[in-house]
CSV table of C-alpha atoms in Angstrom, one decimal:
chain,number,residue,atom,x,y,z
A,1249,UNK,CA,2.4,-1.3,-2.2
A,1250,UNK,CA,0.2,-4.3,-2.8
A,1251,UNK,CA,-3.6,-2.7,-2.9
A,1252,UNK,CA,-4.9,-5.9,-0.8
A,1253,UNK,CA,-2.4,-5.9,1.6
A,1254,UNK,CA,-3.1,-2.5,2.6
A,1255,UNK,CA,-6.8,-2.5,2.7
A,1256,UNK,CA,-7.1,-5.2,5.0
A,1257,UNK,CA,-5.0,-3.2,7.3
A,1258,UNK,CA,-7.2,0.0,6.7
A,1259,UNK,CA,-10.4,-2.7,6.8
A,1260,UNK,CA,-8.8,-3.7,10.8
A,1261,UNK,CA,-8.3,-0.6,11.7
A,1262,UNK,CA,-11.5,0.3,11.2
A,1263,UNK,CA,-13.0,-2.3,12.7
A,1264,UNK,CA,-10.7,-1.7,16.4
A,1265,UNK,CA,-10.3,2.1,15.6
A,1266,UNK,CA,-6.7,2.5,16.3
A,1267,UNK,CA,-3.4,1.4,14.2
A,1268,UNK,CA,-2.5,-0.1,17.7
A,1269,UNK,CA,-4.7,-2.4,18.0
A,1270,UNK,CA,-4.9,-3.2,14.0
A,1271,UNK,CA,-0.9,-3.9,14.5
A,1272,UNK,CA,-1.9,-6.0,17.3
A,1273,UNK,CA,-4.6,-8.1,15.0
A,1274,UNK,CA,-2.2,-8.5,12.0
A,1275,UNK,CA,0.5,-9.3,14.2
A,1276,UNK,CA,2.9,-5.9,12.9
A,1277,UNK,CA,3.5,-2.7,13.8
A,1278,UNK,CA,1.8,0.0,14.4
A,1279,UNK,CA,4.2,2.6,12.3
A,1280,UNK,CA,3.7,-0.2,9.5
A,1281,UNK,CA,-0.2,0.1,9.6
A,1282,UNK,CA,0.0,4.0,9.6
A,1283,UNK,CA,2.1,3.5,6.1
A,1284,UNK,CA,-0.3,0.9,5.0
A,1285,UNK,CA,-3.4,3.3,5.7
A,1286,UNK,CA,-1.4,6.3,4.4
A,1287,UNK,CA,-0.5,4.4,1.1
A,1288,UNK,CA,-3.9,3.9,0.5
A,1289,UNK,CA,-5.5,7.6,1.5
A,1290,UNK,CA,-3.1,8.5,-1.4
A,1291,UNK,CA,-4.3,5.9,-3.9
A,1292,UNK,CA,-8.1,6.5,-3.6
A,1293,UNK,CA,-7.1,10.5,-3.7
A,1294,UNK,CA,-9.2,11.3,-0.6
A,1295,UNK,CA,-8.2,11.4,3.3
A,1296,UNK,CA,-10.3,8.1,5.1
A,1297,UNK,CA,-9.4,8.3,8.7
A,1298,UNK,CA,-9.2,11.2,11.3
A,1299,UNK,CA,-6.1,10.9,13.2
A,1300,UNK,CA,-6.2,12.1,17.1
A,1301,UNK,CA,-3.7,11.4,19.7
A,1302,UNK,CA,-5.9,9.0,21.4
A,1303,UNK,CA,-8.1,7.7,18.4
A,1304,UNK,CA,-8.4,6.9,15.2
A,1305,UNK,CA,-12.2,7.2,13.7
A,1306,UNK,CA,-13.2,7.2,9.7
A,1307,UNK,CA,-14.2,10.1,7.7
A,1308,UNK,CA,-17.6,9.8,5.3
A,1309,UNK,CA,-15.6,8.9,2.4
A,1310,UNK,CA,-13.2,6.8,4.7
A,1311,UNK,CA,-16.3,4.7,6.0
A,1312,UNK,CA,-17.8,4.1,2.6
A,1313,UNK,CA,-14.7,2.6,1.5
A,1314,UNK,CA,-14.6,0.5,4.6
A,1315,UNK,CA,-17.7,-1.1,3.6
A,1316,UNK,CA,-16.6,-1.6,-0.2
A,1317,UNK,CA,-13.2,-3.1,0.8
A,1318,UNK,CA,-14.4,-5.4,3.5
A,1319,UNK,CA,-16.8,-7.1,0.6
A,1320,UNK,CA,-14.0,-7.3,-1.5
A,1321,UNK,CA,-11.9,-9.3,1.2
A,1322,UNK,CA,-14.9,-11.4,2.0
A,1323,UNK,CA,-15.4,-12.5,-1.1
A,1324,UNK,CA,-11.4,-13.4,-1.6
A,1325,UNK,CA,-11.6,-15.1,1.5
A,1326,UNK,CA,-14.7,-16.9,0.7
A,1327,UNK,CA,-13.0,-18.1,-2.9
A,1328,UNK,CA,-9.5,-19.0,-1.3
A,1329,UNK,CA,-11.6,-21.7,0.7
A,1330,UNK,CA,-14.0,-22.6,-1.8
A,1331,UNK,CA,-10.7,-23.3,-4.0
A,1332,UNK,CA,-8.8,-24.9,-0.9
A,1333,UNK,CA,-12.2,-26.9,-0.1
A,1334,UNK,CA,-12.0,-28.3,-3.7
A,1335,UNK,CA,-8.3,-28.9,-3.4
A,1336,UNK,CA,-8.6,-31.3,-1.3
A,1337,UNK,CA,-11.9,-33.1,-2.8
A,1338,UNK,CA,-12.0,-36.1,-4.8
A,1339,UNK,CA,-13.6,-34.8,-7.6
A,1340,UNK,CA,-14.0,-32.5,-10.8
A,1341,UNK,CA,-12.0,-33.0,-14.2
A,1342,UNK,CA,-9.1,-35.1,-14.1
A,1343,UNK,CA,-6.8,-35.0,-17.5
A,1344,UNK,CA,-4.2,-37.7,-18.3
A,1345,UNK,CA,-2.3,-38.6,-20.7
A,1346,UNK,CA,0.2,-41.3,-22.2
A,1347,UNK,CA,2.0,-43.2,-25.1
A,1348,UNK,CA,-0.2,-44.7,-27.4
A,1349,UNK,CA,1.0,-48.1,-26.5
A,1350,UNK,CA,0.3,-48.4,-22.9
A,1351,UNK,CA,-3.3,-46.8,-22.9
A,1352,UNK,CA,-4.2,-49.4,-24.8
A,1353,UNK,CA,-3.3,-52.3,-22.1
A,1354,UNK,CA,-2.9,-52.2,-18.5
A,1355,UNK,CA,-3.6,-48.7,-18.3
A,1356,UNK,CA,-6.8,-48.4,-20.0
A,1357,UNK,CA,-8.7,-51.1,-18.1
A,1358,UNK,CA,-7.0,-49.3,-15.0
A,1359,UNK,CA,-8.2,-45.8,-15.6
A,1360,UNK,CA,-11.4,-47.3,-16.5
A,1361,UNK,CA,-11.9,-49.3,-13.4
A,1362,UNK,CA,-11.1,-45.9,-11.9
A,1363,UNK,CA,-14.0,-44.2,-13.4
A,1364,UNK,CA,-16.4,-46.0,-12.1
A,1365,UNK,CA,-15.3,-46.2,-8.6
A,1366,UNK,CA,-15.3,-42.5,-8.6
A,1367,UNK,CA,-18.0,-41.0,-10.7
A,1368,UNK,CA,-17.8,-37.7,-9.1
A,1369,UNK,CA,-14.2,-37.3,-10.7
A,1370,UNK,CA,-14.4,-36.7,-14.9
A,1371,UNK,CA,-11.9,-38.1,-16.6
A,1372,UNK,CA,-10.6,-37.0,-19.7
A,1373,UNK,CA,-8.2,-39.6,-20.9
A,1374,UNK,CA,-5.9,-39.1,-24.4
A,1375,UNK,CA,-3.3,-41.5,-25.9
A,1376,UNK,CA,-0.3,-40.2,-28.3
A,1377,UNK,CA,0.5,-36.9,-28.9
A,1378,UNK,CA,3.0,-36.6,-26.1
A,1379,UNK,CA,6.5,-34.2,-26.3
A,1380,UNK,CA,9.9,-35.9,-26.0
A,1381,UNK,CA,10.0,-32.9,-23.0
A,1382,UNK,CA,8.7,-34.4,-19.6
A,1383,UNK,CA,6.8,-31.0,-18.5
A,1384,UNK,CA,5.0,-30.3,-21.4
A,1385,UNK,CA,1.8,-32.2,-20.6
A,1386,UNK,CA,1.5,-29.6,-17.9
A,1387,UNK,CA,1.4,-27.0,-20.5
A,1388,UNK,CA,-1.1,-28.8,-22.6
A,1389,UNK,CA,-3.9,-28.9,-19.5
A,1390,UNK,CA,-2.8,-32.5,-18.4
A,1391,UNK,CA,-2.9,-33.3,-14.6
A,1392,UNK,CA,-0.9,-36.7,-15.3
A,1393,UNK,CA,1.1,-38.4,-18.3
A,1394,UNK,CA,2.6,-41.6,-18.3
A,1395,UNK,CA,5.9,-42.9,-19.1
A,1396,UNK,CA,8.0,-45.7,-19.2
A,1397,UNK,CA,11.3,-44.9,-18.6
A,1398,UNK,CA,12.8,-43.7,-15.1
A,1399,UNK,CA,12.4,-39.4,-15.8
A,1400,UNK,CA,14.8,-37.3,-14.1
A,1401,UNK,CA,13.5,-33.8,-14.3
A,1402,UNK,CA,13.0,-31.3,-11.6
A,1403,UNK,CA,10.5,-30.0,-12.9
A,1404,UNK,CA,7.7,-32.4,-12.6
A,1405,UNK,CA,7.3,-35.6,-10.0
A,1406,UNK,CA,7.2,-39.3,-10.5
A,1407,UNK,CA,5.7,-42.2,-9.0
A,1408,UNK,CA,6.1,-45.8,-10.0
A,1409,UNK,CA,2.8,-47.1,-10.7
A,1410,UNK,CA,3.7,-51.1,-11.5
A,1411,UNK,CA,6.0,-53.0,-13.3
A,1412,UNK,CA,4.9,-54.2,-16.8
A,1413,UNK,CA,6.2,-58.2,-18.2
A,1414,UNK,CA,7.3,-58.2,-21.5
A,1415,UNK,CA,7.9,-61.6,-23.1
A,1416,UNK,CA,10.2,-62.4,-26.5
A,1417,UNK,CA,8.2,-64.6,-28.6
A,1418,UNK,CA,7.7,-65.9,-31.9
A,1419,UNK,CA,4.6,-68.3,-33.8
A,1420,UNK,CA,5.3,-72.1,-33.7
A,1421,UNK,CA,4.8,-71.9,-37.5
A,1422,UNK,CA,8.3,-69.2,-37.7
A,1423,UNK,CA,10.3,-71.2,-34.8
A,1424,UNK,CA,9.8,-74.4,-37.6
A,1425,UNK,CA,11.3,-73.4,-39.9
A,1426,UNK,CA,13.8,-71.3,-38.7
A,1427,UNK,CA,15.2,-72.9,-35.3
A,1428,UNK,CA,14.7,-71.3,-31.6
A,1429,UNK,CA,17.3,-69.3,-30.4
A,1430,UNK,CA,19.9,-71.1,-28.7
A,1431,UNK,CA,21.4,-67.7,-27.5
A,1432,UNK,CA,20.7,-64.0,-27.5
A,1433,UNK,CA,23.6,-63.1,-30.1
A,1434,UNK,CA,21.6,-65.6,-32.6
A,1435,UNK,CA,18.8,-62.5,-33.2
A,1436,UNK,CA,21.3,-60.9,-35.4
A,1437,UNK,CA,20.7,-63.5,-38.2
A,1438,UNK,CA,16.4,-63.8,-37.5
A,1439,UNK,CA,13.2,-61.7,-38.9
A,1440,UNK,CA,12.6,-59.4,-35.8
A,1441,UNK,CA,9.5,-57.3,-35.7
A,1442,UNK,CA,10.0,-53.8,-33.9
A,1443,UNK,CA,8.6,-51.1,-31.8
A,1444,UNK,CA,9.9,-47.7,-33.4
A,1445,UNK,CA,10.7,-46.4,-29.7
A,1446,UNK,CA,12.3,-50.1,-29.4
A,1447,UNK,CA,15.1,-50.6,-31.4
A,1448,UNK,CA,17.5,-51.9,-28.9
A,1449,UNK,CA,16.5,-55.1,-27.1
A,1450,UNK,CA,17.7,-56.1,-23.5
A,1451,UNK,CA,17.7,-59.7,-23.5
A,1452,UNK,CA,18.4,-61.5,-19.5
A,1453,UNK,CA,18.5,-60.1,-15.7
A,1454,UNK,CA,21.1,-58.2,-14.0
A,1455,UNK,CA,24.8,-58.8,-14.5
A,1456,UNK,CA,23.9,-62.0,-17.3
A,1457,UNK,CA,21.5,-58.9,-19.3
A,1458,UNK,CA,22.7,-58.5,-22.6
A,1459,UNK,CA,21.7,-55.6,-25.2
A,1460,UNK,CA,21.3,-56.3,-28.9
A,1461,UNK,CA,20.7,-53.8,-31.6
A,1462,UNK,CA,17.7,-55.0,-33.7
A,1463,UNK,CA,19.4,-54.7,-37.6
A,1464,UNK,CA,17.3,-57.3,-39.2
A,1465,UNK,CA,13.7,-55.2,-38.8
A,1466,UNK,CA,11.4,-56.9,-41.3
A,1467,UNK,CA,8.1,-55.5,-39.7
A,1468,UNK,CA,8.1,-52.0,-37.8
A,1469,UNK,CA,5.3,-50.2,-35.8
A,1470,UNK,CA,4.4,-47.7,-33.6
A,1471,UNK,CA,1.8,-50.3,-31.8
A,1472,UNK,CA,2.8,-53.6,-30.0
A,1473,UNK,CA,-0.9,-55.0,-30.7
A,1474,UNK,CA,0.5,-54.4,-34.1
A,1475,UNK,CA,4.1,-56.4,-33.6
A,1476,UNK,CA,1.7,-59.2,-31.6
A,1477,UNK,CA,-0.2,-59.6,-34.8
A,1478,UNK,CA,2.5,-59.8,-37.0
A,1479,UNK,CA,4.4,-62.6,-34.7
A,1480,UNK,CA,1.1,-64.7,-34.7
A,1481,UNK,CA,1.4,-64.6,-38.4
A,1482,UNK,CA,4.6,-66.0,-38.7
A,1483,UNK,CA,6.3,-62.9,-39.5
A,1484,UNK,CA,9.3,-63.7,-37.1
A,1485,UNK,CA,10.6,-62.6,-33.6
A,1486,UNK,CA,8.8,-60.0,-31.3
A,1487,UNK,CA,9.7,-58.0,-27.8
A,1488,UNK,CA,5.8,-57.6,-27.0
A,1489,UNK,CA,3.8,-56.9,-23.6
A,1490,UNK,CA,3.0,-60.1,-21.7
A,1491,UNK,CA,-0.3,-58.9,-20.9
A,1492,UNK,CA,-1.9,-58.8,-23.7
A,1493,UNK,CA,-0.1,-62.0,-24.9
A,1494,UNK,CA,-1.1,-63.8,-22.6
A,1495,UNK,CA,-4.3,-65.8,-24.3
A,1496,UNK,CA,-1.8,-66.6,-27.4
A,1497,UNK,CA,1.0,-68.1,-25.4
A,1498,UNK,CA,-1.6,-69.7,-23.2
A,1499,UNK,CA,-3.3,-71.4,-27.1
A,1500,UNK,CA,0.3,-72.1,-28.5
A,1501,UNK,CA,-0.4,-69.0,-31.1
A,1502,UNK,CA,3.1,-67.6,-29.6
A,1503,UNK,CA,5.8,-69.5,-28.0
A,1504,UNK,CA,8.2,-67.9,-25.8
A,1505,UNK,CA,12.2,-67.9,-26.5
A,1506,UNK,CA,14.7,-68.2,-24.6
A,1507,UNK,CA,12.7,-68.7,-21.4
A,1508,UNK,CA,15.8,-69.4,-19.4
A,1509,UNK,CA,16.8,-65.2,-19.4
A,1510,UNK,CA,13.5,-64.1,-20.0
A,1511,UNK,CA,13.4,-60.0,-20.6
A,1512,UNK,CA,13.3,-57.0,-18.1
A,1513,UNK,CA,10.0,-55.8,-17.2
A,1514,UNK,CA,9.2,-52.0,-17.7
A,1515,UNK,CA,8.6,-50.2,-14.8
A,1516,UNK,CA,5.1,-47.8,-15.3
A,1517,UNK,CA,6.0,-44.0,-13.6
A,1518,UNK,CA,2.7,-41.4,-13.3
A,1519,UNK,CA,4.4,-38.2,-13.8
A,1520,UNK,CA,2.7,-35.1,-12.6
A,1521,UNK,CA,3.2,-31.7,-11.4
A,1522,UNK,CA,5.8,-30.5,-8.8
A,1523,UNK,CA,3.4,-28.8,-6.5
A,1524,UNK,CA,4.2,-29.6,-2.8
A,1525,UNK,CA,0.2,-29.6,-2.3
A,1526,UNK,CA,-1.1,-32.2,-4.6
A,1527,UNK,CA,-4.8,-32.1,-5.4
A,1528,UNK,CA,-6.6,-34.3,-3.6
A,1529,UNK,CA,-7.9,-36.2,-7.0
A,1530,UNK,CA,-4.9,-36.8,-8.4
A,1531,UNK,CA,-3.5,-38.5,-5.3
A,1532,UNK,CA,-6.3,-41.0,-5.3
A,1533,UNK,CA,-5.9,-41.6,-8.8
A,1534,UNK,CA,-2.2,-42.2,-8.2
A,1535,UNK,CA,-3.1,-44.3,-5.3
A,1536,UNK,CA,-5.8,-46.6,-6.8
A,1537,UNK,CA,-3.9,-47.7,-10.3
A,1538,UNK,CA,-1.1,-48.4,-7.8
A,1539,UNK,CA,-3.8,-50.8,-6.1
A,1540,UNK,CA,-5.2,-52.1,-9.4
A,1541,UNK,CA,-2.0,-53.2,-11.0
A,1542,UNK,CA,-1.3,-54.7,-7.7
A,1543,UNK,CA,-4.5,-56.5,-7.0
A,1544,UNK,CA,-4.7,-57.8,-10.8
A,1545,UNK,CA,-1.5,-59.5,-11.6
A,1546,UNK,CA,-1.0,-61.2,-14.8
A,1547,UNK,CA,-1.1,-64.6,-14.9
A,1548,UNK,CA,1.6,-67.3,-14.5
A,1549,UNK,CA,2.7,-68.7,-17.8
A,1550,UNK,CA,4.1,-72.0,-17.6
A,1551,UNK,CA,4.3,-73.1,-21.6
């Protein structure tokens, strides 16, 4: 029988001196606190209570133990709040983690504007080094990971955060001397410049989308800063982030293609643990990027 369980009934009955009244207290029986206190005489080895038909009162040994088990539960107690107190506090360490990719852009002025508007909350924040399995940032000491695909796993919960622009693009300089695209289906025949986790490109919105396997890769890489780089060079055709685009569509550096379809945006999901009870920090977390990607929108490109 749990050892807790039982002394707190011994610790009750002790404290109303009858198994009556304990029962009465814990809200049981009076037959199940006679077990609970017999359970325990026979754990400790010695006989703690004198049973009468009218009373129950506590032997030397029997009131000794009383003493030691109440300070036990007292301190429990105590720690069980301390712990449910902290719960549901905004602060103390907060671990997060996401593709390589993102934590570079939006995300990392995010999390950063987050810092400072709560300094009582440390953040540890990592980029890379994530498992193709959703769950296993919990393993790894991670309150939150990012992600940019729509998750379906029991085992964790998700919350979209924003929705991130993307923008297909290419250098004035490449466009030249190789045409704009007067379709979709002409990227087959063009220098495109990849994301690894990017190899298929969906090109339009709803019904008129289109998706085009990428077979003429003449630049690959694992960062879209990268890809961006490369398309201001003149290297060819990119699938890039709008974001951080922006300044070199806004200059001429990158021209957009096929601005009539234009490209999905990438919806941002937190993904965290499937506790019903939250902690406190990591719902305000949650709750400010939603804010921030919502109160700092990117600009309207007209070019």
């Amino acid at each position: 029988m749990d050892r807790l369980l039982v002394m707190r009934s011994f610790v009750t009955v002790a404290k109303v001196g009858s198994f009556s009244g304990a029962a009465k207290a814990l809200g049981t029986s009076g037959s199940l606190i006679s077990r609970h206190v017999a359970d325990l005489e026979k754990q400790v080895g010695v006989r703690l209570v004198n049973r009468t038909a009218r009373s129950v009162s506590l032997t030397e040994p029997g009131l000794r133990y009383s003493q030691f088990a109440q300070r036990i539960l007292d301190e429990i107690d105590h720690e069980d709040a301390n712990i449910a107190e902290l719960h549901d506090r905004p602060e103390g360490p907060l671990s997060i983690i996401c593709p390589k990719w993102i934590g570079s852009l939006d995300l990392g002025d995010a999390i950063a504007a987050f810092s400072v508007a709560h300094p009582r909350i440390t953040v540890r924040f990592e980029l890379g080094g994530m498992s193709d399995r959703t769950y296993d940032f919990l393993d790894s000491g991670f309150d939150v990971a990012f992600h940019t695909r729509d998750l379906r796993d029991s085992s964790v919960r998700l919350k979209k955060i924003a929705s991130l622009p993307f923008v297909l693009c290419a250098a004035e300089s490449y466009i030249k001397e190789h045409g704009a695209l007067a379709s979709p289906n002409d990227l087959a025949g063009r220098d495109c410049l990849v994301h690894v986790n990017d190899p298929v490109w969906r090109i339009g919105h709803g019904h008129a989308s289109t998706l085009h396997k990428i077979r003429n890769v003449v630049f690959q890489s694992n960062s879209y800063i990268a890809l961006q780089k490369a398309a201001v060079h003149g290297r060819g055709i990119a699938l890039i982030p709008h974001r951080p685009a922006y300044d070199d569509l806004v200059s001429g550096a990158l021209r957009v293609l096929l601005p009539e379809l234009a490209v999905p945006d990438r919806s941002l999901y937190a993904i965290y643990g499937p506790a019903q009870n939250t902690p406190r920090k990591v719902k305000v977390f949650l709750d400010f990027l939603t804010t921030w990607f919502s109160d700092n929108p990117i600009p309207a490109f007209t070019g």
